[in-house]
Amino acid sequence: MKKNITIVGAGLAGSLCALYLTKRGHNVSIFERRNDLRSEIITAGKSINLALSERGLTALKKVGVEAEVMNIAIAMDKRIMHDEKGNLTEQLYGNDGQAIYSVSRAQLNVLMMKLAAKNGADLYFNEKCIDANLEDASVIFENTNTNQKQTVKSDLIIGADGAFSAVRKQMVEQYDHDFDYNKIDHDYKELHIPAGKNGSFLLDKNALHIWPRGEFMLIALANLDGSFTCTLFAPKKGEKSFEGLNSEIEVENYFSAIFPDFLNLVPDLYKQWIANPTSGLGIIKTFPWHIKDTAVLIGDSAHATVPFYGQGMNASLEDCRMLDELLDKHGEDLKSCFSEYSITRKPNGDGLQDLSMQNFIVMRDNTADPTFLLQKEIEKKFSNLYPEKWIPLYSMVSFTNIPYADAWKIGMKQEKMMEEIMKIKNIEKEWESDVIMNKMCSLV
Ligand SMILES: Cc1cc2nc3c(=O)[nH]c(=O)nc-3n(C[C@H](O)[C@H](O)[C@H](O)COP(=O)(O)OP(=O)(O)OC[C@H]3O[C@@H](n4cnc5c(N)ncnc54)[C@H](O)[C@@H]3O)c2cc1C
């Protein structure tokens, strides 16, 4: 039966969900707190970049919009690590042709909103959700320009309003749902490498660039206009933290000592440093993700995570696909559909968060470690010989739709096994021999 559905939040999850639901023939209205981004000029490089990978692409493909998204994406088939002297090391992410994709969050969001509207969704902007009666499926919005309030009554509320979700707040306050917000000790700041002459790229555009430095790191992803959007992740306090980076000289000294090749690419570093905010990062856990058959959470509102696996958006898009599959399974029985969604999806939200925290250590620390890089080479060789026995963790997460919870469990088992392998005497010389491959076969 055709339903009237209110989606709160026109971000990536909200817009994709609208596409899925309008394709099912429902009347969908999206209410968004911000201005209409579609009417603003989005210049590449002025928004954060996201790494889009297989799960996100699978969810886009299912509603037929993958090709349009690929038009604004840049393939990254490898990491390139920059050491303190500016030397580069490459590590392919997977096998030939396997890549993740750099997309501008704003450009992708505009595209997704346009596609949702084209498919029949109604979009309302400057409408902030301030309250909701979740069992009655009614939401109160306040217009951010006029302060005028309106109550919107429908059959179903979808909370797609991000990490600080107002819909989730009502679930937690009115229904005593579990809630936990864990801020990490690191903040981040966006920086920007401009394009070179005639829009040329000053670094390899088909790579995710990392400057791994133990407790902190800098990353850069390419934009279509030749520039790169970069993010510095560093501790809030202590040695070499944001705390000590206030004056121009402090910032210049920090970058020239730690990221010298980066400094050469950014002529107006200090101007950017003071103009761009320093923002926090955290993990949000909540449960359940629904109320009866009248309200459900998707995306960051249900499982916001730290960005180190580049999976927050991918998981949010995957939520929409999973919900769509469960709508097929349960038909009109929305209560069972949402209940199964909450129960089956929550462990994957947890898995995503565990993976994200673990990959912070991999990126900032391990990618600069030759033993880690060797371990990854061994895993790759074994996986190519015995693909049915071993998919490397990064590939499970980024190049398959294996549930996050399963990937996390298998990855931990693999790590234990690799600890044994890496202890073998002369492993750096012997690793390509049959002995090592046979040993791995016996352990797996
Ligand atoms: C620095 C950084 C880097 C990241 N990199 C990656 C990456 O490489 N790959 C990846 O997959 N993910 C990445 N992520 C995560 C990704 O950005 C999020 O997981 C994704 O945006 C979640 O989508 P969403 O639609 O659930 O939430 P959002 O994108 O936050 O959208 C929520 C929408 O709801 C609106 N809203 C909020 N409150 C209200 C309200 N009260 N009323 C009405 N509207 C409201 C907001 O304005 C917004 O438009 C990164 C995140 C950060 C911070």
Coordinates of N, CA and C in Angstrom, one line a residue, residues 26-202:
H26 N 5.9 5.1 -3.0 CA 5.5 5.8 -1.8 C 5.6 7.3 -2.1
N27 N 4.8 8.1 -1.3 CA 4.9 9.5 -1.3 C 5.9 9.9 -0.3
V28 N 7.0 10.5 -0.8 CA 8.1 10.8 0.1 C 8.4 12.3 0.2
S29 N 8.4 12.8 1.4 CA 8.8 14.2 1.7 C 10.1 14.2 2.5
I30 N 11.1 15.0 2.0 CA 12.3 15.1 2.8 C 12.4 16.5 3.4
F31 N 12.7 16.6 4.7 CA 12.8 17.9 5.3 C 14.3 18.1 5.8
E32 N 14.9 19.2 5.3 CA 16.3 19.4 5.6 C 16.6 20.7 6.3
R33 N 17.4 20.6 7.3 CA 17.7 21.8 8.1 C 18.5 22.9 7.3
R34 N 19.4 22.5 6.4 CA 20.2 23.4 5.7 C 19.5 24.1 4.5
N35 N 20.2 25.1 3.9 CA 19.7 25.7 2.6 C 19.7 24.6 1.6
D36 N 19.1 25.0 0.5 CA 19.1 24.0 -0.7 C 20.4 24.1 -1.4
L37 N 21.3 23.1 -1.1 CA 22.6 23.0 -1.7 C 22.6 23.0 -3.3
R38 N 21.4 22.6 -3.8 CA 21.3 22.5 -5.3 C 21.4 23.9 -5.9
S39 N 21.1 24.9 -5.2 CA 21.1 26.3 -5.8 C 22.4 27.0 -5.5
E40 N 23.3 26.3 -4.8 CA 24.6 26.9 -4.5 C 25.6 26.4 -5.5
I41 N 26.6 27.3 -5.8 CA 27.7 26.8 -6.7 C 28.7 26.0 -5.9
I42 N 28.8 24.7 -6.3 CA 29.7 23.8 -5.5 C 31.0 23.7 -6.3
T43 N 32.0 24.3 -5.7 CA 33.3 24.2 -6.3 C 34.1 23.0 -5.7
A44 N 34.6 22.1 -6.5 CA 35.3 21.0 -6.0 C 36.5 21.5 -5.1
G45 N 36.7 20.8 -4.0 CA 37.8 21.3 -3.2 C 37.3 22.1 -2.0
K46 N 36.0 22.5 -2.1 CA 35.4 23.3 -1.0 C 34.6 22.4 0.0
S47 N 34.6 21.1 -0.3 CA 33.8 20.2 0.6 C 34.7 19.1 0.9
I48 N 34.4 18.3 2.0 CA 35.3 17.2 2.3 C 35.1 16.1 1.2
N49 N 36.1 15.3 1.0 CA 36.0 14.2 0.0 C 35.8 12.9 0.7
L50 N 35.0 12.1 0.1 CA 34.7 10.8 0.7 C 35.3 9.7 -0.2
A51 N 35.7 8.6 0.4 CA 36.1 7.4 -0.4 C 34.8 6.5 -0.5
L52 N 34.4 6.4 -1.8 CA 33.2 5.5 -2.1 C 33.8 4.2 -2.4
S53 N 33.2 3.1 -1.9 CA 33.7 1.8 -2.2 C 32.5 0.8 -2.5
E54 N 32.8 -0.5 -2.6 CA 31.9 -1.4 -3.2 C 30.5 -1.4 -2.6
R55 N 30.4 -1.3 -1.2 CA 29.0 -1.3 -0.6 C 28.2 -0.2 -1.0
G56 N 28.9 1.0 -1.1 CA 28.1 2.2 -1.5 C 27.7 2.1 -2.9
L57 N 28.6 1.6 -3.8 CA 28.3 1.4 -5.2 C 27.2 0.4 -5.4
T58 N 27.2 -0.7 -4.6 CA 26.2 -1.7 -4.8 C 24.8 -1.1 -4.5
A59 N 24.8 -0.2 -3.4 CA 23.5 0.4 -3.0 C 23.0 1.4 -4.1
L60 N 24.0 2.1 -4.7 CA 23.6 3.0 -5.8 C 23.2 2.3 -7.0
K61 N 23.9 1.2 -7.3 CA 23.6 0.4 -8.5 C 22.1 -0.1 -8.5
K62 N 21.7 -0.6 -7.3 CA 20.4 -1.2 -7.1 C 19.3 -0.2 -7.5
V63 N 19.5 1.1 -7.4 CA 18.4 2.0 -7.9 C 18.9 2.7 -9.2
G64 N 19.9 2.1 -9.8 CA 20.2 2.6 -11.2 C 21.0 3.9 -11.3
V65 N 21.7 4.4 -10.2 CA 22.3 5.7 -10.3 C 23.8 5.6 -10.2
E66 N 24.4 4.4 -10.3 CA 25.8 4.3 -10.1 C 26.6 5.0 -11.2
A67 N 26.1 4.9 -12.5 CA 26.8 5.6 -13.6 C 26.9 7.1 -13.4
E68 N 25.8 7.7 -12.9 CA 25.8 9.1 -12.7 C 26.8 9.5 -11.6
V69 N 26.9 8.7 -10.6 CA 27.9 9.0 -9.5 C 29.3 8.8 -10.0
M70 N 29.5 7.8 -10.8 CA 30.9 7.6 -11.3 C 31.4 8.8 -12.2
N71 N 30.5 9.5 -12.7 CA 30.9 10.7 -13.5 C 31.6 11.8 -12.7
I72 N 31.4 11.7 -11.4 CA 32.0 12.8 -10.5 C 33.0 12.1 -9.6
A73 N 33.5 10.9 -9.9 CA 34.4 10.2 -9.0 C 35.7 10.0 -9.7
I74 N 36.8 9.9 -8.8 CA 38.1 9.6 -9.3 C 38.6 8.3 -8.7
A75 N 39.0 7.4 -9.5 CA 39.5 6.1 -9.0 C 40.8 6.2 -8.2
M76 N 40.9 5.5 -7.1 CA 42.1 5.4 -6.3 C 42.4 4.0 -6.1
D77 N 43.5 3.5 -6.8 CA 43.7 2.0 -6.7 C 44.9 1.7 -5.7
K78 N 45.4 2.7 -5.1 CA 46.5 2.5 -4.2 C 46.6 3.6 -3.1
R79 N 47.4 3.3 -2.1 CA 47.8 4.3 -1.1 C 49.2 4.7 -1.5
I80 N 49.5 6.0 -1.4 CA 50.9 6.4 -1.5 C 51.3 7.0 -0.2
M81 N 52.3 6.4 0.5 CA 52.8 7.0 1.7 C 53.9 7.9 1.5
H82 N 53.9 9.1 2.2 CA 54.9 10.1 2.1 C 55.7 10.1 3.5
D83 N 57.0 9.8 3.4 CA 57.8 9.8 4.7 C 58.3 11.2 5.0
E84 N 59.0 11.3 6.1 CA 59.5 12.6 6.6 C 60.4 13.4 5.6
K85 N 61.1 12.6 4.7 CA 62.0 13.2 3.8 C 61.3 13.4 2.4
G86 N 60.0 13.1 2.4 CA 59.3 13.2 1.1 C 59.4 12.0 0.2
N87 N 60.1 10.9 0.7 CA 60.1 9.7 -0.2 C 58.8 9.0 -0.2
L88 N 58.5 8.4 -1.3 CA 57.1 7.8 -1.5 C 57.2 6.3 -1.6
T89 N 56.2 5.6 -1.0 CA 56.1 4.2 -1.1 C 54.6 3.9 -1.5
E90 N 54.4 3.0 -2.4 CA 53.1 2.7 -2.9 C 52.6 1.3 -2.4
Q91 N 51.3 1.3 -2.1 CA 50.7 0.0 -1.8 C 49.4 -0.1 -2.5
L92 N 49.3 -1.1 -3.5 CA 48.0 -1.3 -4.2 C 47.0 -1.8 -3.2
Y93 N 45.7 -1.3 -3.4 CA 44.7 -1.7 -2.4 C 44.2 -3.1 -2.7
G94 N 44.2 -3.5 -3.9 CA 43.7 -4.8 -4.2 C 44.4 -5.4 -5.5
N95 N 43.7 -6.1 -6.3 CA 44.2 -6.6 -7.5 C 43.9 -5.6 -8.6
D96 N 44.5 -5.9 -9.8 CA 44.3 -5.0 -10.9 C 42.8 -4.6 -11.1
G97 N 42.6 -3.3 -11.3 CA 41.2 -2.9 -11.5 C 40.4 -2.6 -10.3
Q98 N 40.9 -3.1 -9.1 CA 40.1 -2.8 -7.9 C 40.5 -1.4 -7.3
A99 N 39.5 -0.6 -7.1 CA 39.8 0.7 -6.6 C 38.7 1.2 -5.7
I100 N 39.0 2.2 -4.9 CA 38.0 3.0 -4.2 C 37.9 4.3 -4.9
Y101 N 36.9 5.2 -4.7 CA 36.7 6.4 -5.5 C 36.6 7.6 -4.6
S102 N 37.3 8.7 -5.0 CA 37.2 9.9 -4.3 C 36.0 10.7 -4.9
V103 N 35.1 11.1 -4.0 CA 34.0 12.0 -4.5 C 33.8 13.1 -3.5
S104 N 33.4 14.3 -4.0 CA 33.1 15.4 -3.1 C 31.8 15.2 -2.4
R105 N 31.8 15.3 -1.1 CA 30.5 15.0 -0.4 C 29.4 16.0 -0.9
A106 N 29.7 17.2 -1.1 CA 28.7 18.2 -1.5 C 28.2 17.9 -2.9
Q107 N 29.1 17.6 -3.8 CA 28.7 17.3 -5.2 C 27.8 16.0 -5.2
L108 N 28.2 15.0 -4.5 CA 27.4 13.8 -4.4 C 26.1 14.0 -3.8
N109 N 26.0 14.8 -2.7 CA 24.8 15.1 -2.1 C 23.8 15.8 -3.0
V110 N 24.3 16.8 -3.8 CA 23.5 17.6 -4.7 C 22.9 16.6 -5.8
L111 N 23.8 15.8 -6.3 CA 23.4 14.8 -7.3 C 22.3 13.9 -6.7
M112 N 22.5 13.4 -5.5 CA 21.5 12.5 -4.9 C 20.2 13.2 -4.7
M113 N 20.2 14.4 -4.3 CA 19.0 15.2 -4.0 C 18.2 15.4 -5.3
K114 N 19.0 15.7 -6.4 CA 18.4 16.0 -7.7 C 17.7 14.7 -8.2
L115 N 18.4 13.6 -8.0 CA 17.8 12.3 -8.5 C 16.6 11.9 -7.7
A116 N 16.6 12.2 -6.4 CA 15.4 11.9 -5.5 C 14.2 12.8 -6.0
A117 N 14.5 14.1 -6.2 CA 13.4 15.0 -6.7 C 12.9 14.5 -8.0
K118 N 13.8 14.1 -8.9 CA 13.4 13.7 -10.3 C 12.5 12.5 -10.2
N119 N 12.7 11.7 -9.2 CA 11.9 10.5 -9.0 C 10.6 10.7 -8.2
G120 N 10.4 12.0 -7.9 CA 9.1 12.3 -7.3 C 9.1 12.7 -5.8
A121 N 10.3 12.7 -5.2 CA 10.3 13.1 -3.7 C 10.2 14.6 -3.7
D122 N 9.4 15.1 -2.6 CA 9.3 16.5 -2.4 C 10.4 16.9 -1.3
L123 N 11.2 17.9 -1.7 CA 12.2 18.4 -0.7 C 11.9 19.7 -0.1
Y124 N 12.0 19.9 1.2 CA 11.8 21.1 1.9 C 13.1 21.5 2.6
F125 N 13.5 22.8 2.5 CA 14.8 23.2 3.1 C 14.6 24.2 4.2
N126 N 15.6 24.4 5.0 CA 15.6 25.3 6.1 C 14.5 24.8 7.1
E127 N 14.2 23.5 7.1 CA 13.2 23.0 8.1 C 14.0 22.1 9.0
K128 N 14.0 22.5 10.3 CA 14.8 21.8 11.3 C 13.8 21.0 12.2
C129 N 14.1 19.7 12.3 CA 13.2 18.9 13.2 C 13.6 19.3 14.6
I130 N 12.5 19.6 15.4 CA 12.8 20.0 16.8 C 12.1 19.1 17.7
D131 N 11.1 18.3 17.2 CA 10.4 17.4 18.1 C 9.7 16.3 17.2
A132 N 9.3 15.2 17.9 CA 8.5 14.2 17.1 C 7.7 13.4 18.0
N133 N 6.5 13.0 17.5 CA 5.8 11.9 18.2 C 5.9 10.7 17.4
L134 N 6.8 9.8 17.8 CA 7.3 8.7 17.0 C 6.2 7.7 16.7
E135 N 5.3 7.4 17.6 CA 4.3 6.4 17.4 C 3.2 6.9 16.5
D136 N 3.0 8.2 16.5 CA 2.0 8.9 15.7 C 2.6 9.3 14.4
A137 N 3.9 9.1 14.2 CA 4.6 9.5 13.0 C 4.4 10.9 12.6
S138 N 4.4 11.8 13.6 CA 4.3 13.2 13.4 C 5.6 13.9 13.8
V139 N 6.0 14.9 13.0 CA 7.3 15.6 13.3 C 7.0 17.1 13.3
I140 N 7.7 17.8 14.3 CA 7.5 19.2 14.3 C 8.8 19.8 13.7
F141 N 8.7 20.7 12.7 CA 9.8 21.4 12.1 C 9.7 22.8 12.4
E142 N 10.9 23.4 12.5 CA 10.9 24.9 12.7 C 11.7 25.5 11.5
N143 N 11.1 26.4 10.8 CA 11.8 27.0 9.7 C 12.9 27.9 10.2
T144 N 14.1 27.7 9.7 CA 15.3 28.4 10.3 C 15.4 29.8 9.8
N145 N 14.6 30.2 8.8 CA 14.5 31.6 8.4 C 13.4 32.4 9.1
T146 N 12.2 31.8 9.2 CA 11.1 32.5 9.7 C 10.7 32.1 11.2
N147 N 11.3 31.1 11.7 CA 11.0 30.5 13.0 C 9.6 29.9 13.1
Q148 N 9.0 29.8 12.0 CA 7.6 29.3 12.0 C 7.6 27.8 12.2
K149 N 6.7 27.3 13.0 CA 6.7 25.8 13.3 C 5.5 25.2 12.5
Q150 N 5.8 23.9 12.1 CA 4.7 23.2 11.5 C 4.8 21.7 11.9
T151 N 3.6 21.1 12.0 CA 3.6 19.7 12.4 C 3.3 18.9 11.1
V152 N 4.1 17.9 10.8 CA 3.9 17.1 9.6 C 3.5 15.7 10.1
K153 N 2.4 15.3 9.7 CA 1.9 13.9 10.1 C 2.0 13.0 8.8
S154 N 2.5 11.8 9.0 CA 2.6 10.9 7.9 C 2.4 9.5 8.5
D155 N 2.8 8.4 7.7 CA 2.6 7.1 8.2 C 3.9 6.5 8.8
L156 N 5.0 7.2 8.4 CA 6.4 6.7 8.8 C 7.4 7.8 8.8
I157 N 8.2 7.8 9.9 CA 9.3 8.8 9.9 C 10.6 8.0 9.7
I158 N 11.5 8.5 8.8 CA 12.8 8.0 8.7 C 13.8 9.0 9.2
G159 N 14.5 8.6 10.2 CA 15.5 9.6 10.8 C 16.8 9.4 10.0
A160 N 17.1 10.3 9.1 CA 18.4 10.3 8.4 C 19.1 11.6 8.7
D161 N 19.0 12.0 9.9 CA 19.5 13.4 10.3 C 20.9 13.4 11.0
G162 N 21.7 12.4 10.6 CA 23.1 12.4 10.9 C 23.5 12.1 12.4
A163 N 24.7 12.4 12.7 CA 25.3 12.0 14.0 C 24.6 12.6 15.2
F164 N 24.1 13.8 15.0 CA 23.4 14.5 16.2 C 21.9 14.5 15.9
S165 N 21.4 13.4 15.5 CA 20.0 13.2 15.1 C 19.0 13.6 16.1
A166 N 18.0 14.4 15.7 CA 16.9 14.9 16.5 C 15.9 13.7 16.7
V167 N 15.8 12.9 15.6 CA 14.8 11.8 15.7 C 15.3 10.7 16.8
R168 N 16.6 10.5 16.7 CA 17.2 9.5 17.7 C 17.1 10.1 19.1
K169 N 17.2 11.3 19.2 CA 17.1 12.0 20.6 C 15.7 11.7 21.1
Q170 N 14.7 11.7 20.3 CA 13.3 11.4 20.8 C 13.2 9.9 21.2
M171 N 13.9 9.1 20.4 CA 13.8 7.6 20.7 C 14.5 7.4 22.1
V172 N 15.6 8.1 22.3 CA 16.4 7.8 23.5 C 15.6 8.4 24.7
E173 N 15.1 9.6 24.5 CA 14.4 10.3 25.7 C 13.0 9.7 26.0
Q174 N 12.3 9.4 24.9 CA 10.9 8.9 25.2 C 10.8 7.4 25.4
Y175 N 11.7 6.7 24.9 CA 11.6 5.2 24.9 C 12.8 4.5 25.6
D176 N 13.7 5.4 26.2 CA 14.8 4.9 26.9 C 15.7 3.9 26.1
H177 N 15.9 4.2 24.8 CA 16.8 3.4 24.0 C 18.2 3.6 24.5
D178 N 19.1 2.6 24.3 CA 20.5 2.7 24.7 C 21.1 3.8 23.9
F179 N 22.0 4.5 24.5 CA 22.7 5.6 23.8 C 24.1 5.8 24.4
D180 N 25.1 5.9 23.5 CA 26.5 6.1 24.0 C 27.2 7.0 23.0
Y181 N 27.9 8.0 23.4 CA 28.7 8.9 22.5 C 30.1 8.9 23.0
N182 N 31.0 8.4 22.2 CA 32.4 8.3 22.7 C 33.3 9.2 21.8
K183 N 33.7 10.3 22.3 CA 34.6 11.2 21.5 C 36.0 10.7 21.6
I184 N 36.7 10.7 20.5 CA 38.1 10.3 20.6 C 39.0 11.4 20.9
D185 N 40.3 11.1 21.2 CA 41.3 12.1 21.6 C 41.9 12.9 20.4
H186 N 41.4 12.6 19.2 CA 42.0 13.3 18.0 C 40.9 14.2 17.4
D187 N 41.4 15.4 16.9 CA 40.5 16.3 16.1 C 41.0 16.2 14.7
Y188 N 40.3 16.9 13.8 CA 40.8 17.0 12.4 C 40.6 18.4 11.9
K189 N 41.4 18.7 10.9 CA 41.2 20.0 10.1 C 41.4 19.7 8.7
E190 N 40.5 20.4 7.9 CA 40.6 20.2 6.4 C 41.7 21.2 5.9
L191 N 42.5 20.8 4.9 CA 43.4 21.7 4.2 C 43.3 21.4 2.7
H192 N 43.9 22.3 1.9 CA 43.6 22.2 0.5 C 44.9 22.4 -0.3
I193 N 45.2 21.4 -1.2 CA 46.3 21.6 -2.1 C 45.7 22.1 -3.4
P194 N 46.2 23.3 -3.9 CA 45.5 23.8 -5.1 C 46.0 23.0 -6.3
A195 N 45.3 23.2 -7.4 CA 45.7 22.6 -8.7 C 46.9 23.3 -9.2
G196 N 47.7 22.6 -10.0 CA 48.9 23.2 -10.7 C 48.4 23.9 -11.9
K197 N 49.4 24.2 -12.8 CA 49.1 24.9 -14.0 C 48.1 24.2 -14.9
N198 N 47.2 24.9 -15.4 CA 46.1 24.4 -16.3 C 45.3 23.2 -15.7
G199 N 45.1 23.3 -14.4 CA 44.3 22.3 -13.7 C 45.0 21.0 -13.5
S200 N 46.4 21.0 -13.6 CA 47.1 19.7 -13.4 C 47.1 19.3 -12.0
F201 N 47.4 18.0 -11.7 CA 47.4 17.5 -10.4 C 48.9 17.5 -9.9
L202 N 49.1 18.0 -8.7 CA 50.4 18.1 -8.2 C 50.9 16.8 -7.5

